[in-house]
PDB file of C-alpha atoms in Angstrom:
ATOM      1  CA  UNK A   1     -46.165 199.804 127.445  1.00  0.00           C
ATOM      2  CA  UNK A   2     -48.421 197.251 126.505  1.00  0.00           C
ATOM      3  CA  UNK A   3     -49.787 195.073 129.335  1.00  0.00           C
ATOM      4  CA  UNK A   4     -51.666 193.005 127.637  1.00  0.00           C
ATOM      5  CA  UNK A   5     -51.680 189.385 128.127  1.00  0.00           C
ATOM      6  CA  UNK A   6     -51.632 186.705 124.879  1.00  0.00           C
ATOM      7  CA  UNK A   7     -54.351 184.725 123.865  1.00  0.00           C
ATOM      8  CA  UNK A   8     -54.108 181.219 122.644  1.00  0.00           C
ATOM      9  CA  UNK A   9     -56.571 179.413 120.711  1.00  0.00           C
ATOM     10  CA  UNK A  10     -56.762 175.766 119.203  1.00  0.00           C
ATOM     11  CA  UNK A  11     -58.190 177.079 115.137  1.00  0.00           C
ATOM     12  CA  UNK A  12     -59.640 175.241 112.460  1.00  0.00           C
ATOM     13  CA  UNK A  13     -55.829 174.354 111.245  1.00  0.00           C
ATOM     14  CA  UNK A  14     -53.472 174.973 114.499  1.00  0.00           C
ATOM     15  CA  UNK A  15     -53.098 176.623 117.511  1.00  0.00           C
ATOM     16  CA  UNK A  16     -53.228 180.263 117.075  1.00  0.00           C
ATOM     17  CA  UNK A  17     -50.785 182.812 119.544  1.00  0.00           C
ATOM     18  CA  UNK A  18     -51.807 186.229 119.650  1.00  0.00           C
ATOM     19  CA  UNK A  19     -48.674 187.964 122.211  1.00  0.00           C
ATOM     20  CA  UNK A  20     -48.698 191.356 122.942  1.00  0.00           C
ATOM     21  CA  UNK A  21     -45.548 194.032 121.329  1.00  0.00           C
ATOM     22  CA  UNK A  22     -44.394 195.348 124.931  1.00  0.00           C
ATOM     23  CA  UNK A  23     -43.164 198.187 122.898  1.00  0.00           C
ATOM     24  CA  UNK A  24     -46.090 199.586 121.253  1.00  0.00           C
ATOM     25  CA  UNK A  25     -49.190 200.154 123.008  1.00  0.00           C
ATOM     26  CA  UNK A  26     -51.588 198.537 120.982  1.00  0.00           C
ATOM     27  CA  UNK A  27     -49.392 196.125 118.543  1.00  0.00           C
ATOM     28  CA  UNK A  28     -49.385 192.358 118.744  1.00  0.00           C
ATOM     29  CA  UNK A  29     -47.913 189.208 116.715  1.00  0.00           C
ATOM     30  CA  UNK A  30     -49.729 186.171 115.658  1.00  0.00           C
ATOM     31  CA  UNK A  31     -48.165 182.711 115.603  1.00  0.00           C
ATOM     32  CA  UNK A  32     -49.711 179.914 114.304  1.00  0.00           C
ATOM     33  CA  UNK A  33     -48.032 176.647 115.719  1.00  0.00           C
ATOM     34  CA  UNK A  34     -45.273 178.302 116.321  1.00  0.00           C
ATOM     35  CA  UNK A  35     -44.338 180.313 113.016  1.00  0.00           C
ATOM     36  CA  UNK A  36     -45.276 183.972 113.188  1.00  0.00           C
ATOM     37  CA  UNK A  37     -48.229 184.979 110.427  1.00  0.00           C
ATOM     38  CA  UNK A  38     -48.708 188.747 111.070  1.00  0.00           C
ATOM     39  CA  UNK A  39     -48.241 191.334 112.859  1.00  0.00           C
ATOM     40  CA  UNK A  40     -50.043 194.462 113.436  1.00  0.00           C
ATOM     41  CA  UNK A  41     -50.418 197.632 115.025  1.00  0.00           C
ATOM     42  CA  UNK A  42     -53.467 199.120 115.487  1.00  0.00           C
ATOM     43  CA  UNK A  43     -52.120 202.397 116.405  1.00  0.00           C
ATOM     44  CA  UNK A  44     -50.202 202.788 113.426  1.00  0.00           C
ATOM     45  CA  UNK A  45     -51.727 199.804 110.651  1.00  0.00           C
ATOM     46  CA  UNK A  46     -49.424 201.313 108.342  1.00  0.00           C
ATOM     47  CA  UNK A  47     -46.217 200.292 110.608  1.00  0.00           C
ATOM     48  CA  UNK A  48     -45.316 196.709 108.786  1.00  0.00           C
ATOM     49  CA  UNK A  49     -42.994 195.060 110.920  1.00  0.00           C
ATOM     50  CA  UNK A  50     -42.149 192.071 108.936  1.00  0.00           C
ATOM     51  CA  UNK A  51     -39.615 192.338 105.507  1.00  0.00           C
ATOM     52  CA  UNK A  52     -41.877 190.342 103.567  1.00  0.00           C
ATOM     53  CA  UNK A  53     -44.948 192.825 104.567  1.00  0.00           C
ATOM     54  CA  UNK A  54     -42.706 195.798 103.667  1.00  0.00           C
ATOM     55  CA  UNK A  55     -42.300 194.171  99.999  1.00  0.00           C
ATOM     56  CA  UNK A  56     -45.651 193.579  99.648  1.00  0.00           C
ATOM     57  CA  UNK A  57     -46.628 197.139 101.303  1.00  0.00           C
ATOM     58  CA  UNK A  58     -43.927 198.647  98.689  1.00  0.00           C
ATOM     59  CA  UNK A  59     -46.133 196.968  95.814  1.00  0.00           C
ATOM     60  CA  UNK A  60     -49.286 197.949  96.607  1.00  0.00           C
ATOM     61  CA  UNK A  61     -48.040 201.521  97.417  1.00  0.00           C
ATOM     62  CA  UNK A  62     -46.494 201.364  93.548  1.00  0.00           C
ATOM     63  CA  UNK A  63     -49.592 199.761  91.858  1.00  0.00           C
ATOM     64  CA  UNK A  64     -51.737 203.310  91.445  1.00  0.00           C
ATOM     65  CA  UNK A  65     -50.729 206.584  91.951  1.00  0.00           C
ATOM     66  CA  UNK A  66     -50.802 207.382  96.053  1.00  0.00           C
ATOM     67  CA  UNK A  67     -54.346 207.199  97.720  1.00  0.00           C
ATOM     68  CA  UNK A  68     -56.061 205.813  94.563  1.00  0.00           C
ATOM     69  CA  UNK A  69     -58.944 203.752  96.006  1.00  0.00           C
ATOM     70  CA  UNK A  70     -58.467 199.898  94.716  1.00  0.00           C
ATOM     71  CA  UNK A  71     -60.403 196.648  94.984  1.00  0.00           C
ATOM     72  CA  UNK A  72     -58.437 194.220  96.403  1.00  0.00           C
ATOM     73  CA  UNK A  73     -58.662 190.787  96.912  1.00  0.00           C
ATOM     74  CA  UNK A  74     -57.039 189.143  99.343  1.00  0.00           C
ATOM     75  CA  UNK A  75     -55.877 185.216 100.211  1.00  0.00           C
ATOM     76  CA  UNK A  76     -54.983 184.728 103.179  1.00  0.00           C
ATOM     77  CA  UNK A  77     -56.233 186.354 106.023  1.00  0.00           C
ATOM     78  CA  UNK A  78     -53.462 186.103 109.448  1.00  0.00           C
ATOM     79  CA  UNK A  79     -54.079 189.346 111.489  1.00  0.00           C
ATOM     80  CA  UNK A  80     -55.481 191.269 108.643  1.00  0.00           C
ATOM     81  CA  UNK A  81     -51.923 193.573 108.461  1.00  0.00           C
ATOM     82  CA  UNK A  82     -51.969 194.576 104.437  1.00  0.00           C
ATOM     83  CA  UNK A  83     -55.985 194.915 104.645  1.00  0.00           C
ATOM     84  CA  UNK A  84     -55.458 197.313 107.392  1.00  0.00           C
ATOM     85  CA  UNK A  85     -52.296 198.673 105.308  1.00  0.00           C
ATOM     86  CA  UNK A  86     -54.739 199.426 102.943  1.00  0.00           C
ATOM     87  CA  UNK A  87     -57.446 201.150 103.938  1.00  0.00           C
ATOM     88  CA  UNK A  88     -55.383 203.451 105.434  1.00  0.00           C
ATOM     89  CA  UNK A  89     -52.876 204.296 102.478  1.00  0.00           C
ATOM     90  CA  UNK A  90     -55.856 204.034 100.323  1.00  0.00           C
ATOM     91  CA  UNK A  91     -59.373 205.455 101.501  1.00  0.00           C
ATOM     92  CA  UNK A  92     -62.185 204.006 100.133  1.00  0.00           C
ATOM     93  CA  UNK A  93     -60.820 200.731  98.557  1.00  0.00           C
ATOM     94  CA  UNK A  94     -62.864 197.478  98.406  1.00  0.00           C
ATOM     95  CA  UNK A  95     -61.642 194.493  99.756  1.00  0.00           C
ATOM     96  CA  UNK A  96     -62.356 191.178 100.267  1.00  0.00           C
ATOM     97  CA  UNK A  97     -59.863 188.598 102.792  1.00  0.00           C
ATOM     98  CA  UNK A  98     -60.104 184.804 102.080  1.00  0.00           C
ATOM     99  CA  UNK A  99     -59.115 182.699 104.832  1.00  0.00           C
ATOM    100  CA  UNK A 100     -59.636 179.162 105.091  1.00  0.00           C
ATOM    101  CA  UNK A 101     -59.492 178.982 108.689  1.00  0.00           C
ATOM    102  CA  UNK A 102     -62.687 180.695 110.146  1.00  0.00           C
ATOM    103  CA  UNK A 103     -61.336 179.916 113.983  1.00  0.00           C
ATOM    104  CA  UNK A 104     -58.929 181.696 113.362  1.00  0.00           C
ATOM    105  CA  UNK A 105     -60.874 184.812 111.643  1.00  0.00           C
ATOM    106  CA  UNK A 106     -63.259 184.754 114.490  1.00  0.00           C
ATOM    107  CA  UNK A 107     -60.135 185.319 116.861  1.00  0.00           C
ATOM    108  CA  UNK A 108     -58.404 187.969 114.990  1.00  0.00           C
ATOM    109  CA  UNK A 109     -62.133 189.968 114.627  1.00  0.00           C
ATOM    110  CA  UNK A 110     -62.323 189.495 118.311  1.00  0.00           C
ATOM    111  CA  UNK A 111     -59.273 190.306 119.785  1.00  0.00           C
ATOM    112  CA  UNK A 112     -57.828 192.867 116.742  1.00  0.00           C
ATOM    113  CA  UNK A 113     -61.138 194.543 115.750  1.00  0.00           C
ATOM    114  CA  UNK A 114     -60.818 196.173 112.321  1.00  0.00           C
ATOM    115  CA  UNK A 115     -62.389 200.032 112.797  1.00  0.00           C
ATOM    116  CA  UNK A 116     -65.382 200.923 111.063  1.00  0.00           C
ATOM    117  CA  UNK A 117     -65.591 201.614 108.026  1.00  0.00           C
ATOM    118  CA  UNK A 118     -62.945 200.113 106.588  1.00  0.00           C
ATOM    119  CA  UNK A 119     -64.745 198.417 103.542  1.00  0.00           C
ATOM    120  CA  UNK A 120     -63.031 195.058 104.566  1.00  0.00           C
ATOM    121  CA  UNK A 121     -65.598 191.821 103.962  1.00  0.00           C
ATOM    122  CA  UNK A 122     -63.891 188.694 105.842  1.00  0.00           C
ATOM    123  CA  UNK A 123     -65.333 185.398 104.039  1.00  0.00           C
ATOM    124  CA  UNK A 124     -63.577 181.592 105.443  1.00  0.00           C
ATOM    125  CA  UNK A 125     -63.181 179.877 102.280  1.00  0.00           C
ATOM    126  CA  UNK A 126     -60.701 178.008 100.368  1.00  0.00           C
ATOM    127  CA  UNK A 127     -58.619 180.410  97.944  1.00  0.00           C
ATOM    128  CA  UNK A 128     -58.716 178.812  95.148  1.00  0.00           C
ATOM    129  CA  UNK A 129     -62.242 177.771  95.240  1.00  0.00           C
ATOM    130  CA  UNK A 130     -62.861 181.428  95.799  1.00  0.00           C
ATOM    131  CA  UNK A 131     -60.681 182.773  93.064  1.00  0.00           C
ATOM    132  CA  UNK A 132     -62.550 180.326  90.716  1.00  0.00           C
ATOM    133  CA  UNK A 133     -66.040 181.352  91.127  1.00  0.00           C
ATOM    134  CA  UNK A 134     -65.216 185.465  91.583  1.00  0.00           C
ATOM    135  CA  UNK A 135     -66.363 187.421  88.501  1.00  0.00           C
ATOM    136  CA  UNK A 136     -63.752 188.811  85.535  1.00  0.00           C
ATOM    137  CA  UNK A 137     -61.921 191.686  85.661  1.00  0.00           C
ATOM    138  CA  UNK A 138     -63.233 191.985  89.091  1.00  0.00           C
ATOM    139  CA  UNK A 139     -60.212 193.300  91.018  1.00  0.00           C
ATOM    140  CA  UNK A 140     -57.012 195.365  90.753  1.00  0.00           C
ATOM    141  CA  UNK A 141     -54.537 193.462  92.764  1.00  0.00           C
ATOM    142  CA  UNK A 142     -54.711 190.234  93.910  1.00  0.00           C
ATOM    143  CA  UNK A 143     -52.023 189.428  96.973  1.00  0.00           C
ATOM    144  CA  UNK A 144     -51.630 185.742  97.724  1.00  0.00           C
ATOM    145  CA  UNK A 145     -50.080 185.336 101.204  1.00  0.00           C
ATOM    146  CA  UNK A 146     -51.088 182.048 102.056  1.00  0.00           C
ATOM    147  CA  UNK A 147     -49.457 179.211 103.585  1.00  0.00           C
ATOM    148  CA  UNK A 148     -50.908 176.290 104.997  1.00  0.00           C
ATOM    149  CA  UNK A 149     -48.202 176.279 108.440  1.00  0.00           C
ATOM    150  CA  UNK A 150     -45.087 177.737 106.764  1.00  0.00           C
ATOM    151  CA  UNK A 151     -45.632 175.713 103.240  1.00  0.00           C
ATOM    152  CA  UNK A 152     -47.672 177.433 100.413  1.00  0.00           C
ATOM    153  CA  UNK A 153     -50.539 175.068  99.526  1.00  0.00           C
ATOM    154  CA  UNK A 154     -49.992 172.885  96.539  1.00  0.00           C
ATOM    155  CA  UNK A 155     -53.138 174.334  94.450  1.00  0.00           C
ATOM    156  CA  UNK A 156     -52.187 177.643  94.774  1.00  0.00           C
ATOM    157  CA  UNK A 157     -49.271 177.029  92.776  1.00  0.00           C
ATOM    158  CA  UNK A 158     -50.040 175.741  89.190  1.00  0.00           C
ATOM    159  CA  UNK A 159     -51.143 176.864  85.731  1.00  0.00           C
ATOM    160  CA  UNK A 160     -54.459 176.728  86.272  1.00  0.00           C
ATOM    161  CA  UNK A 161     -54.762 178.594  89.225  1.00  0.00           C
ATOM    162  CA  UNK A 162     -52.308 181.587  87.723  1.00  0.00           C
ATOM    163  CA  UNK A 163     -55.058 181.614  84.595  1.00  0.00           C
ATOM    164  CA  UNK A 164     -57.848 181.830  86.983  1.00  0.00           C
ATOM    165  CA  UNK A 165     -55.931 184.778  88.823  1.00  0.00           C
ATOM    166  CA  UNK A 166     -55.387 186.482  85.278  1.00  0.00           C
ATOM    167  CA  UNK A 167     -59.174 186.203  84.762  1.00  0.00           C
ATOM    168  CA  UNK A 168     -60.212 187.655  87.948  1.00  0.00           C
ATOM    169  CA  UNK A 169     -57.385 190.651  87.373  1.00  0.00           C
ATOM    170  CA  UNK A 170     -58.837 193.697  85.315  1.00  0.00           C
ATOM    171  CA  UNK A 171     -56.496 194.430  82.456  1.00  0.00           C
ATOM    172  CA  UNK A 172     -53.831 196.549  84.101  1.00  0.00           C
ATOM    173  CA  UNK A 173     -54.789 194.573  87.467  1.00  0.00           C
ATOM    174  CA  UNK A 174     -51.473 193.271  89.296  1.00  0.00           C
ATOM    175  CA  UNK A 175     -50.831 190.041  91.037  1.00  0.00           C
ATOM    176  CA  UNK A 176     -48.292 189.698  94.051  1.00  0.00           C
ATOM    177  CA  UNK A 177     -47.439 186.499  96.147  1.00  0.00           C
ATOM    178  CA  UNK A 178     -45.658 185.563  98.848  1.00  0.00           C
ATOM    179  CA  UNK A 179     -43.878 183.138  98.162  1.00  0.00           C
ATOM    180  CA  UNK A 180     -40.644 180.757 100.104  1.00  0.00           C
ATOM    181  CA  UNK A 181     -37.705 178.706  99.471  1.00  0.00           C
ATOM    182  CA  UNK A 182     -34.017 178.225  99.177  1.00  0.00           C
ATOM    183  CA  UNK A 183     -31.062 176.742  96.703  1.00  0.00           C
ATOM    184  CA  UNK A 184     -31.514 174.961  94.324  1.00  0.00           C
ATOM    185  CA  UNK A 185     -34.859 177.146  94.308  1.00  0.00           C
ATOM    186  CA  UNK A 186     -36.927 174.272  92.141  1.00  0.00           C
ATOM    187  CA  UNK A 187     -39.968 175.829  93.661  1.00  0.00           C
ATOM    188  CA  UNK A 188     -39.463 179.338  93.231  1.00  0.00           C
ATOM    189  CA  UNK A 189     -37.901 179.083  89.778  1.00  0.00           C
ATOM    190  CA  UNK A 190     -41.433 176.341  88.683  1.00  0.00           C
ATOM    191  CA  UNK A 191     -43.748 179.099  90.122  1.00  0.00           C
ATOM    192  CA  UNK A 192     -41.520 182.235  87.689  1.00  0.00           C
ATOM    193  CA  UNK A 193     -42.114 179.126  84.723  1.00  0.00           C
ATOM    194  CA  UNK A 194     -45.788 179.019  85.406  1.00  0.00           C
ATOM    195  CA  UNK A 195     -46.772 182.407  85.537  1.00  0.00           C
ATOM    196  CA  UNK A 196     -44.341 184.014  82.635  1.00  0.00           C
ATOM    197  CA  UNK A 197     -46.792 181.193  80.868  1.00  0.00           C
ATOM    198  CA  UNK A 198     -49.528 183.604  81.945  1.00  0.00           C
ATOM    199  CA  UNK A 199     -48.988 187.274  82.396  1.00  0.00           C
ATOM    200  CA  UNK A 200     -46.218 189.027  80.000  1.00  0.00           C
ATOM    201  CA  UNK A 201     -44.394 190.965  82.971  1.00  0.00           C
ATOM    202  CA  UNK A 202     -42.730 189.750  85.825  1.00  0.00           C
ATOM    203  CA  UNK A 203     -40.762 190.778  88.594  1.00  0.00           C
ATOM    204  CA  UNK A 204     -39.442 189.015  91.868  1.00  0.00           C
ATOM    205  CA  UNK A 205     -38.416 191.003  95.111  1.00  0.00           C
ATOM    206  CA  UNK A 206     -35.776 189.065  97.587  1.00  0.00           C
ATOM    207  CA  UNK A 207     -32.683 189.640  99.515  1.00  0.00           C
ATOM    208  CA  UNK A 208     -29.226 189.526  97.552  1.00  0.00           C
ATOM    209  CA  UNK A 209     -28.618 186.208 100.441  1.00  0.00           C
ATOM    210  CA  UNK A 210     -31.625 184.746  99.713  1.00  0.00           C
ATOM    211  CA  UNK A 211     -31.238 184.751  95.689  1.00  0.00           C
ATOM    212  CA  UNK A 212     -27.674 183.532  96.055  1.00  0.00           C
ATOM    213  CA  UNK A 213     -28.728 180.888  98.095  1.00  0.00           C
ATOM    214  CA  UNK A 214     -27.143 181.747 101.025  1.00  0.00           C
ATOM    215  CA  UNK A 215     -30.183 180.876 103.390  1.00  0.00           C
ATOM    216  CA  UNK A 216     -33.710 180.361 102.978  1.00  0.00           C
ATOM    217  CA  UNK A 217     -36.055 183.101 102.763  1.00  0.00           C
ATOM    218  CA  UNK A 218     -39.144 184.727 101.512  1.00  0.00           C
ATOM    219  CA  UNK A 219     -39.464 185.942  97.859  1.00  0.00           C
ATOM    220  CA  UNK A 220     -42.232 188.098  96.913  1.00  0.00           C
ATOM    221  CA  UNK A 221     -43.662 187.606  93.265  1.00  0.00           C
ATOM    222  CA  UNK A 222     -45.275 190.205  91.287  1.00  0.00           C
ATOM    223  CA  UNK A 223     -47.297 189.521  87.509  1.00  0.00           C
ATOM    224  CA  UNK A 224     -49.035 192.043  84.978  1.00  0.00           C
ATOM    225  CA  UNK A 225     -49.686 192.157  81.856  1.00  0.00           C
ATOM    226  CA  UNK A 226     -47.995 195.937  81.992  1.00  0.00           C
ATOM    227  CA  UNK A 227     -44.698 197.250  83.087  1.00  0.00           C
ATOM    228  CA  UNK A 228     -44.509 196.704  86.928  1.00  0.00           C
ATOM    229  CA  UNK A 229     -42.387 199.860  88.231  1.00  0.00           C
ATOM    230  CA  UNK A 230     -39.284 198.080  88.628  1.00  0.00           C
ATOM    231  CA  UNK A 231     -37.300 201.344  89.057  1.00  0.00           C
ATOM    232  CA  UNK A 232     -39.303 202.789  92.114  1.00  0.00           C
ATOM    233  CA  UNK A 233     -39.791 199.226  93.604  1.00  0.00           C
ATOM    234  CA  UNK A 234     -36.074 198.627  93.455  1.00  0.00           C
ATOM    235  CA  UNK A 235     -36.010 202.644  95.141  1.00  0.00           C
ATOM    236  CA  UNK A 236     -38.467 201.463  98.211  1.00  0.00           C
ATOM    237  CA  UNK A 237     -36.691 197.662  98.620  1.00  0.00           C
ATOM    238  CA  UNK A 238     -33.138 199.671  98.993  1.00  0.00           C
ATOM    239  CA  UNK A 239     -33.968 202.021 101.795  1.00  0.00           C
ATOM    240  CA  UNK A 240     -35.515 198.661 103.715  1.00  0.00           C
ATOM    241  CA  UNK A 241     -33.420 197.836 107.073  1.00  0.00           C
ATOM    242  CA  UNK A 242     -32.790 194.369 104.978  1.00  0.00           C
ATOM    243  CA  UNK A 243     -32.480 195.796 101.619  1.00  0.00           C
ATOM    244  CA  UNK A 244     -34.065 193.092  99.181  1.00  0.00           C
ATOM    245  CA  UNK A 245     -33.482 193.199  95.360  1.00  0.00           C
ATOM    246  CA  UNK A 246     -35.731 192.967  92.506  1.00  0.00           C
ATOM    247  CA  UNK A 247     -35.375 190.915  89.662  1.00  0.00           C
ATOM    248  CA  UNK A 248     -36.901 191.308  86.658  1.00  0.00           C
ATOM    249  CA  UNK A 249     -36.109 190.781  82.405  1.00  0.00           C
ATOM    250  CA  UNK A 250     -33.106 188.803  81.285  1.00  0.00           C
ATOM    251  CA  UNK A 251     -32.012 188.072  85.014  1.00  0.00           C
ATOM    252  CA  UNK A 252     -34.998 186.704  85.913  1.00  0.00           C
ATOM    253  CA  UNK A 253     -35.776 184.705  82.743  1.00  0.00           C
ATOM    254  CA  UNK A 254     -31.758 183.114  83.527  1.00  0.00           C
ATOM    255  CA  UNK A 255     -32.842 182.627  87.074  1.00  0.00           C
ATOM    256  CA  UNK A 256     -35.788 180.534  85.973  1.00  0.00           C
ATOM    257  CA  UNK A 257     -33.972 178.671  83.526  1.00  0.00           C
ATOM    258  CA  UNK A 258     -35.587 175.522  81.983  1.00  0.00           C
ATOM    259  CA  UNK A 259     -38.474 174.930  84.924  1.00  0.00           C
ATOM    260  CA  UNK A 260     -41.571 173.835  83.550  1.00  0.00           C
ATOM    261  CA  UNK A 261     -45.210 175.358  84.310  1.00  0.00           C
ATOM    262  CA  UNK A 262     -46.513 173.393  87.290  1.00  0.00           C
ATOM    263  CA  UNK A 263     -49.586 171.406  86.588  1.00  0.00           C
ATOM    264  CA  UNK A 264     -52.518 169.896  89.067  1.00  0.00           C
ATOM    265  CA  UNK A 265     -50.778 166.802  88.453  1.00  0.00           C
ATOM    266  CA  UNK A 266     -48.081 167.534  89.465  1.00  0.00           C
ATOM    267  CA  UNK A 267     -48.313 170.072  92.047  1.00  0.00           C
ATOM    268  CA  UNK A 268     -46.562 170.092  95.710  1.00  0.00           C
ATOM    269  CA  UNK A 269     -46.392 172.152  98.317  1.00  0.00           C
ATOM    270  CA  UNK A 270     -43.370 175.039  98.897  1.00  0.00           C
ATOM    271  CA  UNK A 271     -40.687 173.605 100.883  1.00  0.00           C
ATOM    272  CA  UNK A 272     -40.326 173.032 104.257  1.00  0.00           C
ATOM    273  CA  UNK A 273     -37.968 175.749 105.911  1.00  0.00           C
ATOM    274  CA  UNK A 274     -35.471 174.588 107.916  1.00  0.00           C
ATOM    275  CA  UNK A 275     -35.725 174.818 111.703  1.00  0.00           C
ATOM    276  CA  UNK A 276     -35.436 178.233 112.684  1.00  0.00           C
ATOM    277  CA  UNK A 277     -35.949 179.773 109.087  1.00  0.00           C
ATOM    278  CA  UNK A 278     -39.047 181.949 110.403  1.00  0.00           C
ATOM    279  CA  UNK A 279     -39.205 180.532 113.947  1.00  0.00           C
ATOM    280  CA  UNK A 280     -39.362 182.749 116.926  1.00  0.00           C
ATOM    281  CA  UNK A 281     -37.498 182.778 120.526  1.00  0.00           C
TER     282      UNK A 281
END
């Protein structure tokens, strides 16, 4: 049992909750004014709790063949739960974790040590700034799980942020976001419009509620210029507790209908979810 007690701390952008899994020894979930970010195990970093993780988790796992070492870039830090996923389904990779909020990277480093050796390099910086001055063809997935509360920043969302992405990608290099929202899904179906404008494949991972707008949800995105295994992610989403579905093709280009690529001009935030969407007890 984990006896543990849970740390809160006033961060850079909100008040960070670490509270202790009283299930698993050494696992713990991180809130950040209120909406859970993460959660991690560090008895078992490849146990991922949340759905969204899981998708993400089932990408990265589908990316390379199994244990291939990759460089990875990461934005958005939280607890550090696919970085940790990682290293340990993949020995050896490189990665880098940009977080904007340095309070709250001190905290996690504190409390939720990552072990040695992991090859993990923690910088607090602003994404996109980051992704703008990293070298080309400098990584082979890029996973954007950022969200400023529970709203994905504005200028992580538009055409020229999806072209500097594509630059930073090497050529079979893969990008995957997490992204949120609900019917009439304007800002899901502008960010499918804004990166079809930039990568030739696509592919969107949800569940069946979520896409038929039953209820707000997560979505995860996922971009190459190369097929992106659509059979074995649809394999690994099915077999999830809350199966999820993935899009891709014809489907996808009707889901996105006639949105338009989203420029800095133009550029908002994800929605707001609505009270309770991703809240906790």
């Amino acid at each position: 049992m984990n006896e543990s007690l849970p740390v809160t701390r006033v961060t850079d952008h909100g008040t960070a909750k670490l509270m202790p899994d009283v299930d698993r020894d050494r696992a713990w979930l991180l809130t950040v004014d209120g909406a859970p970010q993460s959660y991690v195990d560090l008895d078992a970093p490849e146990h991922l709790e949340f759905e969204y993780a899981r998708r993400l988790g089932h990408v990265l796992d589908t990316v390379a063949a199994p244990g291939r070492a990759l460089d990875v870039l990461h934005l958005g830090g939280g607890a550090l739960t696919l970085p940790r996923y990682v290293a340990v389904t993949r020995p050896g990779s490189r990665q880098d974790v940009v977080e904007a909020d340095r309070g709250l990277l001190d905290l996690v480093a504190e409390h939720l040590p990552l072990p040695a050796g992991s090859r993990i390099a923690l910088h607090a910086a602003d994404a996109r700034a980051w992704v703008e001055a990293a070298p080309d063809a400098s990584a082979d997935v890029l996973v954007a799980d950022v969200f400023g509360g529970s709203r994905v920043p504005a200028h992580l969302t538009t055409l020229a942020y999806a072209r500097e992405a594509e630059r930073v990608l090497r050529a079979d290099g893969v990008y995957v976001a997490n992204l949120a929202d609900g019917a009439p899904f304007a800002f899901l179906r502008s960010q499918l419009a804004t990166f079809a404008e930039v990568f030739e494949e696509l592919a969107l991972i949800a569940e069946p509620g979520v896409l038929r707008g039953r209820r707000f949800g997560n979505a995860v995105l996922v971009a190459a210029h190369r097929p992106v295994g659509t059979a074995d992610l649809a394999r690994l989403t099915a077999a999830d507790a809350f199966p999820a579905r993935v899009e891709h093709g014809p489907a996808l280009r009707r889901f996105t209908g006639d949105a338009r690529p989203v420029t800095d001009a133009d550029a908002v935030p994800s929605p707001e979810p609505p009270d309770g969407a991703f809240g906790i007890g």
